[in-house]
Amino acid sequence: MSYNEIYFRDPTDPKYRKNVLESDSKLENLITKIKMILYTRKGEVLGQPELGMNLDDYLFESKYNELQIRDNFYTQLAKFVPESSEFKIDYDVGIKSEGYHNVLVLNIKIDDVKILDIEV
Amino acid sequence: MNYFKLSKIKFDELSTEVTDFIQSVYKNTKNMFTAASPWGQIIVTLINLSQKIFYYIEDSITEMFMTTASRPNSIRGLAILAGHNPTRAISASGSLMISHNGIIPNMSGPTITIKNLSRLKNNDTGLIYTAVFSEEELKLNLFQPGEKRMFKIYQGYAESQKFTSNGNLYQSFNVFTKLGLYVDQFMISVYVNGEKWGIKDSFLDLTYNEKACIIRTGINGGLDLYFGNNNFGLVPPPGAEIKVEYLLNNGEDGNIINSDSASFEFLDPGYDSQGVEIDLNEIFNIYLATPVNFASNPEPLFLTKLIAPNTSRSFVLANTSHYFSFFEKFQLFSYIDIFTKFDYARPWLDNIVYCLLIPDISKRYRKGENYFTIPEEYFKLTDLEKIKIYNLVEQSGKKIINSILKFVDPIFKRYVLYLYVKTWEGYNKDNVYNSIIERLSSYFSSFKRKDILPKSDIIASLEGIDGLDSVSLFFISEDIEKVISALLKLNTSDENLNDIPESFKNSNPSVVDKIRTEFKNYNNLDIDMKLRIIFSQLEIRQFAADYIDINGDIVIQNGTIPLFRGGWKDRVGTTYLSGLSKNQNCAVNVIFTKESSRQNSDSEIRYSYNKSL
């Protein structure tokens, strides 16, 4: 069942649509929620101390636990994105070396379509 | 549109109303708008912001009333609004005597000068004391035989802060002080451009262009200083230097309990006629002339809450409740009774305020002392202490002109206590005994009731002592025993009649004759028979009930204080020692009757269960 939501894409986003204020696409709303989880730090939203993945904590980490990040993501989905069960959401954590530093890459696919690629 | 029902105004109900409304409008499940959804997040944040607003409103209302307020700032603020000025700490004060020890140091001229506010250190408390002279400096001629001087000392040291006036009306300044030290209640001076100004309690006390100001206890500690508006108190001119000088003290830690062995040393030097420094400790013997005591800590918050509503708005000590609050806030007394008398034939009697004060003895205990072992004099104010209290009242400037403060010495009624104790097996009885004495001492030291001393309070105070299973107790009154033992000695001759207290004979003139006649009617009466005859008299039973009532509680008569002390004999000639003893009869007699077995069924489990009930 679709529902209306505030259109929330950033103007710098390649898929940003001008003059759109409202979204009734279920997929679009799902992507909005996933982005909200990924870009929020815990405690930032008043009254919801558990919302957010604290991804920037990994910025200066030399070690990371892939399983923990994945587990954290799916916990957030279960708690804050109830409609996620209607989709097949894959979350891959990869690592690539760029000279003197490592880059953590998070790939998110919805129904086997890559929708988000975040590098930390 | 009626979004919210007036009957549902609790926060949870409002929150549910919001989500229900969204659900009905968007025709979807309310789970969709979670905090991860932009719209849901706005709702969640608004709900939580509303909760915060509710919290702040409730908190402000709570803190606006004296009975519900909990924050120190709120309580002090409300108290000040009610006209109550929370009492600051009072320095311990006393006097010292210095005498020349015969040593003449290398100095020019015969005279040593000691400056006012010179500092001394007490070697017992380790605290600083300040010498206060009536003049700027004290001059002692070392070549005059037997040269000695007495001067006052106050615990603490002088400190000052300076401010600059901007010439405005109603100027106010806050004097901040160091943490852990208190500003003295009385030792404060204010100077404007070096001239000493007066200190008043209220703006209304300031007269036209009077060089005076108001000092109040600061809401956040320290002091608040207020100047007037020319009509009520002169305004300090613009640029004037305002200097506040005050004594910083350590509250009741400054009391010197062991006066006999108190030793002081000067921290500041004296000066010869050329201004060269001289070590005063080398040339003077320092003695304690009068005890250094009467210090108190700042008024605690619970007391501010309690006494602020009794504050006299006109800053006077007029009725008994004003006096009660006045003495209560100094925290120097464990028992306060203020009363007046009225007599049509003597109308002036109404102006006398009678005051019965028992010093807080717990502050007078030396190491190893307790309620039962301290000297009986500790329970009374000394003449010197009475003078200090008079000065305290006069110094406050609150006493109305026609009232007379009269101290009433307490009448102590002596009692001894018998405790029958069952312990759990395996516990050391000495430890149980010591715990009982400690608890009883603490209870009696802070006893404040004016009607009865209940047995149940004592039992409750002993509850929880490790190893104690059961307690039963009774009191014996010295006055009752004195009368009974005198009556028991009544025989055909009147040789023992003088043993009966006059007070009893005067109030019960016929009962002695009645008992004597009864004794004559029977021959060879044993003590039990005699007691039966004595207690068959109504007057005797009424007399006894004035001391110990039907419940076995001690009845406190007007102006009397129950005191647990031995030093007397009972009806059968048993002598009670004045101190404490485990083996002999004394003020507290603890008798261990039985050890309750831990192995006996599940008694200890049941005991623990009952205790938790």
XYZ file of C-alpha atoms in Angstrom:
733
model
C 0.000 0.000 0.000
C 1.573 3.249 -1.065
C 1.458 6.394 1.018
C 2.353 10.033 0.526
C 5.583 11.353 1.912
C 7.609 14.545 1.722
C 9.966 14.398 -1.281
C 13.369 14.392 0.261
C 16.056 14.058 -2.401
C 18.931 16.495 -2.212
C 19.300 18.928 -5.166
C 22.837 17.554 -5.737
C 21.389 14.071 -6.264
C 21.536 13.053 -9.989
C 17.965 11.788 -9.734
C 16.649 14.959 -8.137
C 13.407 16.159 -9.705
C 12.675 19.855 -9.613
C 9.387 21.281 -8.268
C 8.378 17.989 -6.693
C 7.307 18.330 -3.052
C 5.502 15.092 -2.477
C 6.255 11.506 -3.288
C 3.746 8.651 -3.530
C 6.231 6.073 -4.804
C 6.749 3.279 -2.356
C 10.296 2.691 -3.590
C 11.177 6.367 -3.421
C 9.861 6.538 0.153
C 11.838 3.443 1.077
C 15.047 4.975 -0.307
C 14.361 8.161 1.673
C 14.051 6.162 4.884
C 17.216 4.162 4.217
C 19.131 7.382 3.573
C 17.763 8.819 6.790
C 19.102 5.824 8.712
C 22.521 5.962 7.041
C 23.098 9.698 7.436
C 21.803 10.112 10.969
C 23.858 9.862 14.133
C 22.281 8.269 17.172
C 20.760 10.906 19.456
C 20.354 13.537 16.752
C 16.581 13.144 16.558
C 14.779 14.328 19.691
C 13.031 11.459 21.430
C 14.491 8.756 19.147
C 17.910 7.986 20.598
C 18.227 4.685 18.701
C 17.740 6.090 15.193
C 20.904 6.234 13.062
C 23.933 4.150 12.153
C 26.780 6.434 13.271
C 28.664 5.735 10.039
C 31.089 8.597 10.533
C 32.453 6.748 13.581
C 34.215 4.473 11.093
C 35.966 7.404 9.424
C 39.087 7.211 11.573
C 38.828 3.551 12.508
C 41.629 1.254 11.399
C 39.517 -1.815 12.051
C 35.888 -2.560 11.427
C 33.582 -5.472 11.878
C 31.611 -6.165 8.718
C 29.137 -8.366 10.520
C 28.446 -5.710 13.120
C 27.777 -3.034 10.477
C 25.462 -5.351 8.573
C 23.668 -6.362 11.755
C 23.280 -2.724 12.760
C 21.766 -1.890 9.347
C 19.184 -4.686 9.418
C 18.236 -3.843 13.033
C 17.579 -0.256 11.975
C 15.523 -1.448 9.019
C 13.412 -3.721 11.178
C 12.771 -0.975 13.665
C 12.266 2.102 11.518
C 11.337 0.825 8.035
C 8.391 -1.537 8.437
C 7.794 -1.759 4.694
C 11.337 -3.141 4.166
C 9.949 -6.673 4.479
C 8.135 -6.171 1.183
C 11.441 -5.718 -0.666
C 14.596 -7.674 -1.068
C 17.210 -5.412 0.426
C 20.863 -6.419 0.170
C 23.614 -4.702 2.051
C 27.226 -5.377 1.134
C 30.223 -4.118 2.984
C 33.422 -3.998 0.988
C 36.852 -2.534 1.347
C 39.223 -1.048 -1.195
C 42.696 0.366 -0.769
C 43.459 3.826 -2.079
C 47.113 4.547 -1.535
C 47.777 5.057 2.117
C 44.224 4.653 3.352
C 41.410 2.116 3.171
C 37.915 2.907 2.006
C 34.851 1.172 3.401
C 32.213 0.756 0.719
C 28.591 0.093 1.521
C 26.469 -1.137 -1.382
C 22.748 -1.206 -0.960
C 20.560 -3.032 -3.480
C 16.788 -3.090 -3.514
C 15.345 -5.985 -5.490
C 18.827 -6.539 -6.991
C 19.041 -2.943 -8.234
C 21.905 -0.959 -6.784
C 20.460 2.240 -5.359
C 23.142 3.525 -3.058
C 26.897 3.353 -2.881
C 28.490 4.989 0.134
C 32.208 5.274 0.747
C 33.549 5.896 4.207
C -12.415 20.537 13.664
C -12.037 18.670 16.884
C -8.590 17.035 16.615
C -8.081 16.640 20.342
C -10.593 15.517 22.916
C -10.608 17.669 26.042
C -10.892 14.587 28.193
C -7.567 13.278 26.883
C -4.988 15.779 27.957
C -2.293 13.480 29.304
C 0.836 13.460 27.209
C 0.502 9.812 26.107
C -3.126 10.408 25.165
C -2.255 13.485 23.102
C 0.466 11.535 21.318
C -1.975 8.702 20.515
C -4.528 11.224 19.260
C -1.952 12.633 16.823
C -1.014 9.239 15.380
C -4.666 8.169 15.151
C -5.478 11.358 13.299
C -2.644 10.789 10.797
C -3.731 7.220 10.277
C -7.313 8.239 9.547
C -6.295 11.037 7.147
C -3.710 9.033 5.175
C -5.628 5.767 5.341
C -2.548 3.734 6.085
C -1.010 2.012 8.993
C 0.420 4.346 11.567
C 3.678 2.397 11.474
C 4.656 3.957 8.170
C 5.505 7.342 9.631
C 8.422 6.263 11.756
C 11.265 8.522 12.845
C 13.087 7.504 9.640
C 10.395 9.080 7.487
C 10.718 12.873 7.051
C 7.066 13.482 7.894
C 7.179 10.983 10.783
C 10.319 12.632 12.098
C 8.627 16.044 12.182
C 5.734 14.516 14.146
C 8.050 12.640 16.532
C 10.110 15.766 17.157
C 7.022 17.913 17.720
C 5.626 15.364 20.153
C 8.883 15.283 22.082
C 9.211 19.042 22.045
C 5.688 19.280 23.455
C 6.678 16.837 26.177
C 9.618 19.049 27.069
C 7.355 22.089 27.198
C 4.955 20.205 29.479
C 7.900 19.203 31.632
C 9.140 22.781 31.931
C 5.648 24.058 32.785
C 5.177 21.383 35.438
C 8.661 21.944 36.766
C 8.141 25.711 37.051
C 4.855 25.224 38.875
C 6.420 22.689 41.213
C 9.315 24.978 41.999
C 7.005 27.934 42.633
C 5.659 26.571 45.913
C 7.671 26.205 49.069
C 6.207 22.811 49.936
C 6.885 21.222 46.539
C 10.109 23.013 45.550
C 13.231 20.891 45.613
C 16.023 22.969 44.097
C 18.183 24.960 46.543
C 17.855 28.110 44.416
C 14.055 27.865 44.324
C 13.740 27.247 48.064
C 16.085 30.077 48.983
C 14.444 32.397 46.433
C 10.952 31.680 47.781
C 12.161 32.056 51.346
C 13.687 35.436 50.528
C 10.443 36.454 48.816
C 8.595 35.504 51.991
C 10.828 37.897 53.909
C 13.055 35.207 55.348
C 16.791 35.764 55.203
C 18.429 32.312 55.409
C 20.961 32.325 58.210
C 24.577 32.054 57.197
C 27.163 30.200 59.255
C 28.108 31.621 62.622
C 31.755 31.597 63.667
C 32.865 29.927 66.841
C 33.857 32.656 69.253
C 35.572 32.917 72.585
C 38.465 34.770 74.125
C 42.171 34.270 74.575
C 44.592 35.542 77.155
C 48.181 36.287 76.207
C 50.836 36.858 78.840
C 54.500 37.725 78.474
C 56.752 34.723 79.179
C 59.712 36.855 80.250
C 61.744 36.537 77.039
C 62.839 39.888 75.627
C 63.534 39.570 71.899
C 65.989 41.666 69.936
C 63.777 44.711 69.435
C 63.779 48.470 69.607
C 61.584 50.104 72.224
C 59.670 48.398 75.022
C 56.344 47.964 73.214
C 55.078 45.206 70.950
C 52.189 46.056 68.647
C 49.704 43.395 67.524
C 47.431 44.448 64.688
C 43.669 43.956 64.829
C 42.490 40.903 62.820
C 45.799 39.097 63.360
C 45.442 35.408 62.614
C 46.054 32.502 64.960
C 45.944 28.775 64.408
C 44.440 26.239 66.765
C 46.517 23.084 66.881
C 43.531 20.792 67.595
C 41.178 21.874 64.849
C 43.948 23.063 62.516
C 41.732 26.019 61.625
C 42.466 29.711 61.510
C 41.061 32.069 64.148
C 41.073 35.853 63.985
C 41.834 38.127 66.926
C 39.389 41.010 67.178
C 40.377 43.980 69.347
C 38.226 46.945 70.257
C 40.914 49.246 68.831
C 43.058 49.164 65.681
C 46.014 47.558 67.442
C 47.017 46.117 70.793
C 50.148 47.493 72.469
C 51.950 45.492 75.160
C 54.877 46.747 77.203
C 57.287 43.852 77.621
C 59.172 45.637 80.417
C 56.062 45.864 82.565
C 55.969 42.839 84.870
C 52.976 40.532 84.466
C 51.899 42.171 81.206
C 48.891 40.286 79.807
C 45.811 41.014 77.736
C 42.557 39.318 76.923
C 40.891 39.630 73.525
C 38.109 38.055 71.503
C 38.733 35.522 68.778
C 36.460 34.386 65.971
C 37.033 31.289 63.884
C 37.828 32.149 60.288
C 39.721 34.843 58.523
C 38.829 38.218 57.080
C 38.467 38.669 53.343
C 37.232 41.586 51.253
C 35.893 42.292 47.774
C 35.672 45.606 45.962
C 33.065 46.953 43.549
C 32.618 50.253 41.757
C 29.413 52.247 41.983
C 27.742 53.422 38.772
C 25.636 55.964 40.653
C 22.316 54.313 39.752
C 19.413 53.862 42.137
C 18.926 50.417 43.707
C 22.418 49.131 42.907
C 23.025 45.527 43.822
C 26.192 43.461 43.968
C 26.788 39.770 44.521
C 29.710 38.793 46.708
C 30.981 35.385 45.572
C 32.823 33.246 48.055
C 35.033 30.181 47.878
C 33.416 26.788 48.003
C 33.618 25.007 51.337
C 33.877 28.181 53.400
C 30.981 30.197 54.751
C 30.406 33.933 55.159
C 29.740 34.797 58.765
C 26.230 35.895 59.751
C 27.333 38.964 61.658
C 30.964 39.852 60.930
C 30.408 41.945 57.811
C 31.389 45.559 57.151
C 30.696 47.745 54.130
C 32.895 50.710 53.266
C 32.107 53.296 50.583
C 35.188 55.350 49.648
C 36.767 54.170 52.889
C 33.841 55.294 55.082
C 31.997 52.607 57.028
C 28.297 52.387 56.130
C 25.542 50.850 58.225
C 23.794 47.565 57.467
C 19.996 47.284 57.690
C 17.471 44.501 57.187
C 15.015 46.220 54.865
C 14.670 49.190 52.514
C 12.029 50.572 54.868
C 14.622 50.708 57.641
C 16.806 53.039 55.554
C 16.170 56.719 56.247
C 16.532 59.708 53.864
C 20.097 59.790 52.484
C 21.276 57.438 55.209
C 24.705 55.970 54.647
C 23.556 52.394 54.959
C 22.833 49.373 52.785
C 21.069 46.016 52.950
C 22.847 42.676 53.080
C 21.025 39.445 52.403
C 22.185 35.863 52.086
C 22.807 35.228 48.373
C 20.482 32.842 46.559
C 23.519 31.076 45.074
C 25.609 31.398 48.226
C 27.751 34.327 49.216
C 26.073 37.667 49.879
C 23.793 40.066 48.063
C 24.415 43.739 48.709
C 21.757 46.367 47.942
C 21.907 50.155 48.049
C 18.940 52.517 48.220
C 17.422 55.315 46.164
C 18.331 58.459 48.210
C 14.844 58.600 49.774
C 15.584 55.278 51.396
C 19.338 55.129 51.843
C 21.998 57.176 50.087
C 23.109 56.077 46.591
C 26.907 55.683 46.412
C 28.238 58.338 43.992
C 29.400 57.194 40.515
C 32.907 55.719 40.595
C 32.844 55.254 44.378
C 34.790 52.272 45.666
C 32.547 49.856 47.574
C 34.445 47.460 49.784
C 32.751 44.528 51.517
C 34.759 42.985 54.325
C 33.595 39.708 55.803
C 34.743 36.762 57.858
C 35.029 33.404 56.114
C 34.569 30.558 58.557
C 34.268 26.769 58.716
C 30.936 26.651 60.554
C 30.605 24.286 63.471
C 33.971 22.650 62.759
C 35.410 25.726 64.454
C 34.042 24.788 67.896
C 36.833 23.767 70.235
C 35.397 20.883 72.189
C 38.408 20.096 74.299
C 38.906 23.462 75.961
C 41.368 22.159 78.567
C 44.089 21.264 76.114
C 43.469 23.915 73.441
C 46.689 25.419 72.140
C 47.061 28.353 69.782
C 49.881 29.921 67.852
C 50.067 33.270 66.093
C 50.332 33.102 62.308
C 50.854 36.850 61.964
C 53.789 38.665 63.543
C 53.827 41.559 65.970
C 55.893 44.707 65.415
C 58.337 46.706 67.510
C 58.433 50.504 67.538
C 60.512 50.524 64.314
C 58.039 48.281 62.516
C 60.350 45.258 62.595
C 58.512 41.926 62.693
C 58.640 39.973 65.962
C 57.545 36.334 66.345
C 54.762 36.554 68.940
C 54.881 32.831 69.721
C 58.358 33.240 71.215
C 57.408 35.916 73.721
C 53.823 35.153 74.735
C 52.033 32.298 76.434
C 48.572 31.892 74.943
C 45.680 30.553 77.048
C 42.037 30.018 76.388
C 40.174 32.509 78.602
C 36.613 31.520 77.667
C 35.474 28.520 75.594
C 35.433 28.871 71.835
C 32.009 27.609 70.845
C 28.575 28.597 69.583
C 29.407 28.065 65.938
C 26.815 26.789 63.533
C 26.660 25.782 59.906
C 24.496 27.669 57.392
C 20.778 27.046 57.648
C 20.032 23.747 55.882
C 17.428 23.705 53.122
C 14.898 21.575 54.985
C 14.949 24.094 57.810
C 14.543 27.029 55.415
C 11.464 25.264 54.031
C 10.133 24.708 57.519
C 10.687 28.104 59.068
C 10.379 30.527 56.158
C 6.561 30.723 56.534
C 7.025 31.727 60.196
C 9.215 34.671 59.330
C 8.118 37.965 60.742
C 7.492 40.338 57.834
C 8.467 43.276 60.015
C 11.801 41.715 61.003
C 10.988 41.662 64.674
C 11.052 39.035 67.357
C 7.532 39.561 68.614
C 5.740 36.320 69.349
C 6.907 32.921 70.465
C 6.966 31.425 66.958
C 9.348 34.199 65.807
C 11.683 33.387 68.676
C 11.345 29.687 67.948
C 12.318 30.214 64.280
C 15.116 32.539 65.311
C 16.698 29.967 67.608
C 15.878 27.018 65.357
C 17.786 28.396 62.414
C 21.029 28.633 64.341
C 21.008 24.830 64.788
C 22.682 25.152 68.144
C 19.924 23.622 70.238
C 18.462 20.156 70.348
C 15.386 21.281 72.282
C 13.639 24.666 72.113
C 10.599 25.686 74.108
C 9.429 29.298 73.974
C 6.400 30.359 75.945
C 4.724 33.322 77.616
C 2.548 33.537 80.699
C -0.624 35.518 81.222
C -2.046 36.940 84.406
C -4.806 39.583 84.628
C -3.320 40.925 87.841
C 0.134 41.261 86.290
C -0.331 42.514 82.700
C 3.422 43.076 82.221
C 3.963 39.324 82.518
C 2.819 38.970 78.935
C 5.927 40.811 77.719
C 8.308 38.238 79.135
C 9.327 35.590 76.641
C 10.404 32.486 78.501
C 12.955 30.435 76.734
C 14.029 26.907 77.524
C 16.989 25.858 75.415
C 18.949 22.639 75.557
C 22.253 22.835 73.676
C 22.730 20.331 70.888
C 24.768 17.906 72.948
C 25.777 15.795 69.951
C 28.056 18.678 68.969
C 29.742 18.586 72.369
C 30.795 14.941 72.398
C 34.486 14.374 72.695
C 36.100 11.194 71.457
C 34.513 8.139 73.084
C 31.702 10.127 74.709
C 27.997 9.594 74.261
C 24.679 10.752 75.714
C 25.066 8.571 78.804
C 28.631 9.467 79.675
C 28.815 13.238 79.173
C 28.611 15.468 82.232
C 25.110 16.607 83.158
C 26.178 20.271 82.837
C 26.389 19.774 79.072
C 22.608 19.669 78.959
C 22.358 23.180 80.351
C 23.462 26.538 79.029
C 26.282 28.090 80.977
C 25.985 31.718 82.113
C 28.487 32.677 79.449
C 26.407 30.950 76.789
C 23.285 32.736 78.007
C 25.095 36.067 77.659
C 26.152 35.072 74.149
C 22.546 34.275 73.258
C 21.375 37.601 74.688
C 24.023 39.292 72.543
C 22.913 37.261 69.542
C 19.337 38.478 69.985
C 20.455 42.080 70.551
C 22.906 41.910 67.641
C 20.105 40.807 65.342
C 18.339 44.124 66.074
C 15.013 42.298 65.863
C 13.864 42.248 69.456
C 10.849 44.487 70.049
C 11.583 47.137 72.611
C 9.231 46.056 75.384
C 9.899 42.346 75.260
C 12.138 40.702 77.818
C 13.921 37.449 77.147
C 14.145 35.236 80.173
C 15.945 31.919 80.232
C 14.331 29.060 82.056
C 16.663 26.397 83.343
C 15.410 22.924 82.493
C 14.273 20.652 85.285
C 15.717 17.229 84.643
C 13.640 14.237 85.567
C 15.859 11.212 85.867
C 14.968 7.806 84.573
C 16.713 4.516 84.013
C 15.946 2.134 81.227
C 15.693 -1.652 81.397
C 16.011 -3.532 78.137
C 15.320 -7.249 77.846
C 16.991 -8.492 74.729
C 16.850 -11.719 72.752
C 19.697 -12.205 70.298
C 20.321 -14.656 67.507
C 22.784 -17.335 68.514
C 26.372 -16.852 67.425
C 26.410 -13.074 67.767
C 28.837 -11.347 70.085
C 26.802 -9.806 72.905
C 29.346 -7.033 73.455
C 28.853 -5.907 69.875
C 25.069 -5.989 70.284
C 25.365 -4.034 73.558
C 27.606 -1.392 71.945
C 25.217 -1.028 69.003
C 22.275 -0.596 71.402
C 24.097 2.117 73.369
C 25.112 3.864 70.138
C 21.554 3.862 68.767
C 20.043 4.987 72.081
C 22.608 7.759 72.430
C 21.821 9.010 68.951
C 18.054 8.870 69.611
C 18.174 10.666 72.970
C 20.649 13.274 71.670
C 18.185 14.437 69.051
C 15.004 13.925 71.085
C 12.670 16.922 70.614
C 9.191 15.827 71.753
C 7.403 17.799 74.417
C 4.587 15.421 75.340
C 5.794 11.842 75.745
C 8.844 9.686 75.209
C 7.320 6.562 73.673
C 8.674 3.079 74.219
C 7.850 2.244 70.623
C 10.265 4.941 69.373
C 13.084 3.357 71.303
C 12.256 -0.101 69.997
C 12.079 1.319 66.460
C 15.472 2.958 66.901
C 16.978 -0.430 67.814
C 15.422 -2.193 64.846
C 17.977 -3.529 62.424
C 20.837 -4.036 64.882
C 22.793 -7.016 63.638
C 22.050 -10.057 65.810
C 19.119 -8.491 67.680
C 15.962 -10.597 67.593
C 13.535 -9.113 70.114
C 13.427 -6.246 72.621
C 11.154 -5.332 75.472
C 11.721 -2.417 77.822
C 10.461 -0.358 80.717
C 11.432 2.845 82.476
C 11.977 3.590 86.157
C 11.481 7.138 87.377
C 13.635 8.587 90.149
C 10.777 10.747 91.465
C 8.345 7.833 91.710
C 10.952 5.626 93.360
C 11.823 8.361 95.846
C 8.185 8.670 96.955
C 7.548 4.908 97.016
C 10.674 4.118 98.968
C 9.801 6.840 101.519
C 6.256 5.488 101.827
C 7.557 1.942 102.277
C 9.520 3.133 105.286
C 6.410 4.549 106.961
C 5.815 2.771 110.229
C 4.337 3.565 113.558
C 6.815 6.331 114.165
C 7.258 9.289 111.787
C 11.002 8.998 111.630
C 11.043 8.517 107.830
C 8.390 11.071 107.020
C 11.023 13.621 106.067
C 12.134 11.346 103.221
C 8.886 12.001 101.372
C 9.376 14.932 98.988
C 7.589 18.107 100.099
C 6.070 18.561 96.653
C 4.301 15.223 96.986
C 3.162 15.835 100.562
C 1.799 19.287 99.660
C -0.223 18.061 96.706
C -1.459 14.914 98.482
C -1.782 15.894 102.158
C -4.081 13.071 103.243
C -2.573 10.112 101.421
C 0.394 9.732 103.772
C -1.914 9.499 106.771
C -4.143 7.016 104.959
C -1.209 4.738 104.155
C 0.176 5.000 107.674
C -3.202 4.008 109.113
C -3.392 1.022 106.749
C 0.117 -0.074 107.758
C -0.885 0.161 111.441
C -3.915 -2.037 110.895
C -1.758 -4.966 109.782
C 1.223 -6.491 111.426
C 4.343 -7.860 109.773
C 3.608 -6.598 106.316
C 6.057 -7.712 103.661
C 7.147 -5.373 100.868
C 4.638 -6.751 98.356
C 1.750 -6.163 100.740
C 2.969 -2.667 101.484
C 3.225 -1.899 97.757
C -0.299 -3.200 97.254
C -1.565 -0.812 99.933
C 0.402 2.099 98.475
C -0.823 1.560 94.929
C -4.391 1.048 96.076
C -4.430 4.811 96.737
C -5.788 6.790 93.775
C -3.486 9.743 94.513
C -0.424 7.518 94.181
C -1.607 6.101 90.874
C -2.307 9.612 89.594
C 1.091 10.795 90.785
C 2.819 7.898 89.008
C 0.797 8.535 85.836
C 2.297 12.038 85.700
C 5.630 10.344 85.029
C 4.861 7.062 83.304
C 1.517 6.602 81.607
C -0.613 3.511 81.156
C 1.339 2.532 78.021
C 4.594 2.679 79.908
C 5.697 5.801 78.010
C 7.451 8.644 79.825
C 5.181 11.669 80.266
C 7.023 14.946 79.833
C 5.732 17.618 82.182
C 5.960 21.323 81.365
C 9.495 22.673 81.582
C 10.993 19.276 82.332
C 13.392 17.182 80.321
C 13.709 13.422 80.765
C 17.298 12.464 81.407
C 18.653 8.933 81.492
C 21.034 9.009 84.393
C 21.751 6.950 87.496
C 23.072 8.289 90.765
C 20.008 7.353 92.847
C 18.290 4.410 94.576
C 15.011 2.700 93.799
C 12.313 1.418 96.206
C 14.229 -1.747 97.101
C 17.509 0.045 97.632
C 19.149 -0.798 94.293
C 21.671 1.897 93.429
C 21.989 2.983 89.814
C 25.428 4.167 88.753
C 25.598 7.552 87.055
C 27.692 6.265 84.142
C 27.323 3.125 82.030
C 28.143 -0.375 83.137
C 27.525 -3.776 81.611
C 27.511 -5.596 84.934
C 26.064 -3.113 87.421
C 22.787 -1.225 87.540
C 23.074 2.038 85.674
C 21.150 4.365 83.295
C 20.743 1.655 80.648
C 20.468 -1.912 81.835
C 20.658 -4.400 79.001
C 19.647 -7.892 80.051
C 20.251 -10.668 77.538
C 17.465 -13.143 78.178
C 17.780 -15.760 75.493
C 19.516 -16.728 72.270
C 17.119 -17.568 69.466
C 18.264 -20.652 67.607
C 19.023 -20.434 63.924
C 18.581 -24.192 63.565
C 15.141 -24.153 65.115
C 12.870 -24.802 62.114
C 12.878 -21.836 59.749
C 12.630 -19.091 62.357
C 15.327 -16.884 60.827
C 13.750 -17.123 57.375
C 10.420 -16.152 58.855
C 12.123 -13.346 60.804
C 13.601 -11.973 57.559
C 10.236 -12.353 55.851
C 8.415 -10.472 58.622
C 11.064 -7.785 58.580
C 10.541 -7.264 54.858
C 6.819 -6.853 55.516
